[in-house]
Each structure stands twice: as C-alpha cells, then as structure tokens.
Coordinates of N, CA and C in Angstrom, one line a residue:
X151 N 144.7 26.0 111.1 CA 143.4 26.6 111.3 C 143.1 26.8 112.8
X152 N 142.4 27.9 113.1 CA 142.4 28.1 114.5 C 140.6 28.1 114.7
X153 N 140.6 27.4 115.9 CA 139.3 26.8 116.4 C 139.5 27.2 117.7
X154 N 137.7 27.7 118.5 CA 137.4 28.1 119.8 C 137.0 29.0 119.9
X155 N 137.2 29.8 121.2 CA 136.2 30.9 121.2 C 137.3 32.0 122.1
X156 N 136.8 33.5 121.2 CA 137.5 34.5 122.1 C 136.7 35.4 122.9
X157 N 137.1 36.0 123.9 CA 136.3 36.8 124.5 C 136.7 38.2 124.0
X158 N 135.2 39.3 123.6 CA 136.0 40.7 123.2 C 134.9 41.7 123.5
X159 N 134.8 42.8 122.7 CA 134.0 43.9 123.3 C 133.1 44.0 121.7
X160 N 131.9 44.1 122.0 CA 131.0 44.8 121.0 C 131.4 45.8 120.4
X161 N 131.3 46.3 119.0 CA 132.0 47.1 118.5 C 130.8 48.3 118.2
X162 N 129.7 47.8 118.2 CA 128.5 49.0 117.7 C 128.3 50.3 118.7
X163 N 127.4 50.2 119.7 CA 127.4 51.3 120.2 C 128.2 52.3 120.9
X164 N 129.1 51.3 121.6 CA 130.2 51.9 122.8 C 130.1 52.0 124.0
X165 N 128.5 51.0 124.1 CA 128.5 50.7 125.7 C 129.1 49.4 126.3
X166 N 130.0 49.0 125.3 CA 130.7 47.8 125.7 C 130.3 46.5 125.9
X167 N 129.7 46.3 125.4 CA 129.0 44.9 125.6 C 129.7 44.0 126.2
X168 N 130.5 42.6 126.9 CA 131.2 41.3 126.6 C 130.5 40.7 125.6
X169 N 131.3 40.1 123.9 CA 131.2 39.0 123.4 C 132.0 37.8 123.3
X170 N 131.9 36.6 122.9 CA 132.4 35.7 122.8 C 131.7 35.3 121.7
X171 N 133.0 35.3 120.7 CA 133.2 35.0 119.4 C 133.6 33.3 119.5
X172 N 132.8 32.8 118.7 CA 133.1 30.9 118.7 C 133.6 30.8 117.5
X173 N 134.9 30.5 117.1 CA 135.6 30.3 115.8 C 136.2 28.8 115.3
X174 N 135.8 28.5 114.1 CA 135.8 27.4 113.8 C 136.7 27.4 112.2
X175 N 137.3 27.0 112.2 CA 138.1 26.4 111.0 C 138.8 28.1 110.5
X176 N 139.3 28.8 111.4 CA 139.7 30.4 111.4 C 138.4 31.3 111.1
X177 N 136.6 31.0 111.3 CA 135.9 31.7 111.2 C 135.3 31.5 111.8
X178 N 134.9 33.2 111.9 CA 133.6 33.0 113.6 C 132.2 32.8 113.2
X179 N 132.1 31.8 113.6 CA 130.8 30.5 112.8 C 129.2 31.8 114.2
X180 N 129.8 32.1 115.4 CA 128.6 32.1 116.0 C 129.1 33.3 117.1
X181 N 128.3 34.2 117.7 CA 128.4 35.3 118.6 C 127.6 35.1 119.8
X182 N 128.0 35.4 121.3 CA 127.1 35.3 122.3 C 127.8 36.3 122.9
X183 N 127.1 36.3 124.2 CA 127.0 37.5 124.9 C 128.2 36.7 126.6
X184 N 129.1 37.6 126.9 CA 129.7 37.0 127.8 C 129.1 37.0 129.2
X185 N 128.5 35.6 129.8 CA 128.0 36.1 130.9 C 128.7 36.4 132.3
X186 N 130.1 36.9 131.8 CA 131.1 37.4 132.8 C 131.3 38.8 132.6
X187 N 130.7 39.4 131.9 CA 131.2 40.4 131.9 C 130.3 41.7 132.0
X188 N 130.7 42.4 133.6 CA 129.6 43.5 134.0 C 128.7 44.4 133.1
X189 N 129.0 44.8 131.9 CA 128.4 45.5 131.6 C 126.7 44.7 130.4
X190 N 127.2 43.7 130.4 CA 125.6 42.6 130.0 C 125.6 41.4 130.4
X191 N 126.2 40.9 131.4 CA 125.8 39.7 131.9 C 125.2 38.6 130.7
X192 N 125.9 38.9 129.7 CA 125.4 37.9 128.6 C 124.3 38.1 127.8
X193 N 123.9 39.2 128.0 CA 122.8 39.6 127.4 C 123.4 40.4 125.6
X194 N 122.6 39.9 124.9 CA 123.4 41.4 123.5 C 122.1 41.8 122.7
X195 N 122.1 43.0 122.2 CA 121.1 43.5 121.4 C 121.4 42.4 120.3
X196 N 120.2 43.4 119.2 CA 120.1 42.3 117.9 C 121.2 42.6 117.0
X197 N 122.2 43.8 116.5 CA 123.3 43.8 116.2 C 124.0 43.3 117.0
X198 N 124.4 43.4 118.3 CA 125.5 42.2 118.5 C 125.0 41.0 118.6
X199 N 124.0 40.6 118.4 CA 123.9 39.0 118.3 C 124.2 38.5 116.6
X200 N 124.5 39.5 115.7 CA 124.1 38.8 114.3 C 125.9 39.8 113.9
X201 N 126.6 39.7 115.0 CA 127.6 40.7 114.2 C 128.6 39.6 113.6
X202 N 128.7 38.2 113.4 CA 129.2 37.3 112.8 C 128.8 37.5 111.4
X203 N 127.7 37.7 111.3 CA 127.3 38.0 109.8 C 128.5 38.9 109.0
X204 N 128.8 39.8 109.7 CA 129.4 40.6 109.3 C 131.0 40.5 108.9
X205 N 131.2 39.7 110.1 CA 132.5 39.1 110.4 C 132.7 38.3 109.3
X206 N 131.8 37.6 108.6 CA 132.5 36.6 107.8 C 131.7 37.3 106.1
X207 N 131.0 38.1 106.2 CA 130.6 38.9 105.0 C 130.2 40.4 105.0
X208 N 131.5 40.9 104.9 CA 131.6 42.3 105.4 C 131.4 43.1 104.1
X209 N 131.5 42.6 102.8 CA 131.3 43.6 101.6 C 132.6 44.1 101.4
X210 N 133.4 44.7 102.4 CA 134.8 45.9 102.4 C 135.3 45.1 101.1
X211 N 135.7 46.0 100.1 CA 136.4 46.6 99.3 C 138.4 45.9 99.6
X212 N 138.7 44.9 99.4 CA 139.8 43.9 99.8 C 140.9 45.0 99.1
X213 N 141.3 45.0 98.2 CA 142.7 45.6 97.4 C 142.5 46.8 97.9
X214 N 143.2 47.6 98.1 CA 143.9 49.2 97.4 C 143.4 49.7 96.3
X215 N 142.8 51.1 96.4 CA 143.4 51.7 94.4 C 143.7 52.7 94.5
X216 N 144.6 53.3 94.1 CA 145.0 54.6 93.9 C 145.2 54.7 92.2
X217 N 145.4 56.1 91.4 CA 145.6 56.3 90.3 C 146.7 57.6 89.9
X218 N 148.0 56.5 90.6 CA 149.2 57.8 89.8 C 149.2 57.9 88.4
X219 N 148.9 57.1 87.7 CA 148.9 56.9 86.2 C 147.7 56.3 85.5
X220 N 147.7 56.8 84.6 CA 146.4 56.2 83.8 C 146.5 54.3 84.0
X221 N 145.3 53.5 83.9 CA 145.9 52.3 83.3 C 146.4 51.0 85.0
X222 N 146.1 52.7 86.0 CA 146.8 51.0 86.8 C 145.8 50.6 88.0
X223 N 145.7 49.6 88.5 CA 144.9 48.6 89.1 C 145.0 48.7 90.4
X224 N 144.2 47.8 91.0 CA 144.2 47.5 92.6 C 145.8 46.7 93.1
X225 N 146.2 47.4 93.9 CA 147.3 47.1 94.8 C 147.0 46.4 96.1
X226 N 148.1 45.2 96.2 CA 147.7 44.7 97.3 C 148.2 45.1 98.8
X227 N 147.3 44.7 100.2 CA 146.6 45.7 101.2 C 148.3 46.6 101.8
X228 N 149.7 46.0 101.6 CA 150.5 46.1 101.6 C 151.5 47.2 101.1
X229 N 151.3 47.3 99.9 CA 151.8 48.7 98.7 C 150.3 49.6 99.3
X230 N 149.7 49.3 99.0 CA 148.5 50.5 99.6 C 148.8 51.5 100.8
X231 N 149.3 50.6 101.9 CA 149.0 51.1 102.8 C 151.1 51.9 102.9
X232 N 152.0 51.6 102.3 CA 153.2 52.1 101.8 C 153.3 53.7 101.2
X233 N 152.3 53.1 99.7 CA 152.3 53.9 99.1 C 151.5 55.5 99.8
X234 N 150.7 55.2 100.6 CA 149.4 56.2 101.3 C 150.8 57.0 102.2
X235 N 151.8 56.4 102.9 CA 152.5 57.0 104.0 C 153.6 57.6 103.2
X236 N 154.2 57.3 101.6 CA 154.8 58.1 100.9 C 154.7 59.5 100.4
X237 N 153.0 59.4 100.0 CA 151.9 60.1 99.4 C 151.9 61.1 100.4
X238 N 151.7 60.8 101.8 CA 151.5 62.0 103.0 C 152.9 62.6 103.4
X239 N 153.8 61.8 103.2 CA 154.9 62.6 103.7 C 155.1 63.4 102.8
X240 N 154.8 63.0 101.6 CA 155.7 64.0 100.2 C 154.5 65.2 100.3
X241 N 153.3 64.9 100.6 CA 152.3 66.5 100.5 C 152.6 67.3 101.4
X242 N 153.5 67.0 102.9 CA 153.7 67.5 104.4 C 154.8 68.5 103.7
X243 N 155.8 67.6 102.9 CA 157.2 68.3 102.5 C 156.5 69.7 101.5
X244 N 155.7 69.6 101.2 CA 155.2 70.4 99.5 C 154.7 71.8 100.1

C-alpha cells in the first residue's frame, strides 16, 4: 500500500494550479495547494480543494460494454480497450 504525498497539476481549469495529493493506504485521503509552485503559491479554488472527493468517488462506469452479440456483458478494462483497437482497425480496412 502506498502512503504520502505527491505533487501534481489541477486538472479543472487549465490554469494549472500546484496540488499535493496526501495518500494514505493507496488513497488520496486529502488535497492542498502547493506552496511551491508559481502559478498559486498554495492557494486552490473550491474545486481543487475538494477534487479528492472525486478521486476516491468518481461514479465512472468501471467495466467495458460493447454488444457484438445479443446476450453479452461487461468486459474487463483490458478486452475493452483490445477489442475498441480491433473494432477501429477492421472499420479503417472496410
């Protein structure tokens, strides 16, 4: 399990924030603002202060589904992402 903190970039607006993500037991328990880094001096709006929420309860949709045949199910993220570059090459060939 990995524990501590990383340093990275806000993902919302694209004015680049510095964060530092504090990860605990492989989850980022808490978000702050890096006070190294020029473009917020540690400061973060209120989406990047709460973007841990997200990080650890994101909603996304986990499996794959495609439906070549009636009857079949979620694929795991592996065959999904196989199957998708089969699927595109064979429509390029067509």
């Amino acid at each position: 399990m990995i524990s501590g903190s990383v340093k990275t970039v806000c993902p919302y607006c694209g004015f680049g924030c510095g964060m530092v993500l504090h990860v605990e037991k492989s989850e980022v328990v808490k978000v702050s603002g890096d006070k190294e880094h020029p473009a917020n001096f540690g400061r973060l709006c209120t989406k990047g202060s709460s973007a841990h929420v997200v990080l650890r309860k994101s909603g996304r949709l986990e499996p794959r589904f495609h439906s070549p045949r009636a009857g079949s199910g979620p694929d795991p993220a592996a065959h999904g992402a196989s199957n998708f570059g089969h699927r595109s090459a064979s429509a390029r060939l067509a």
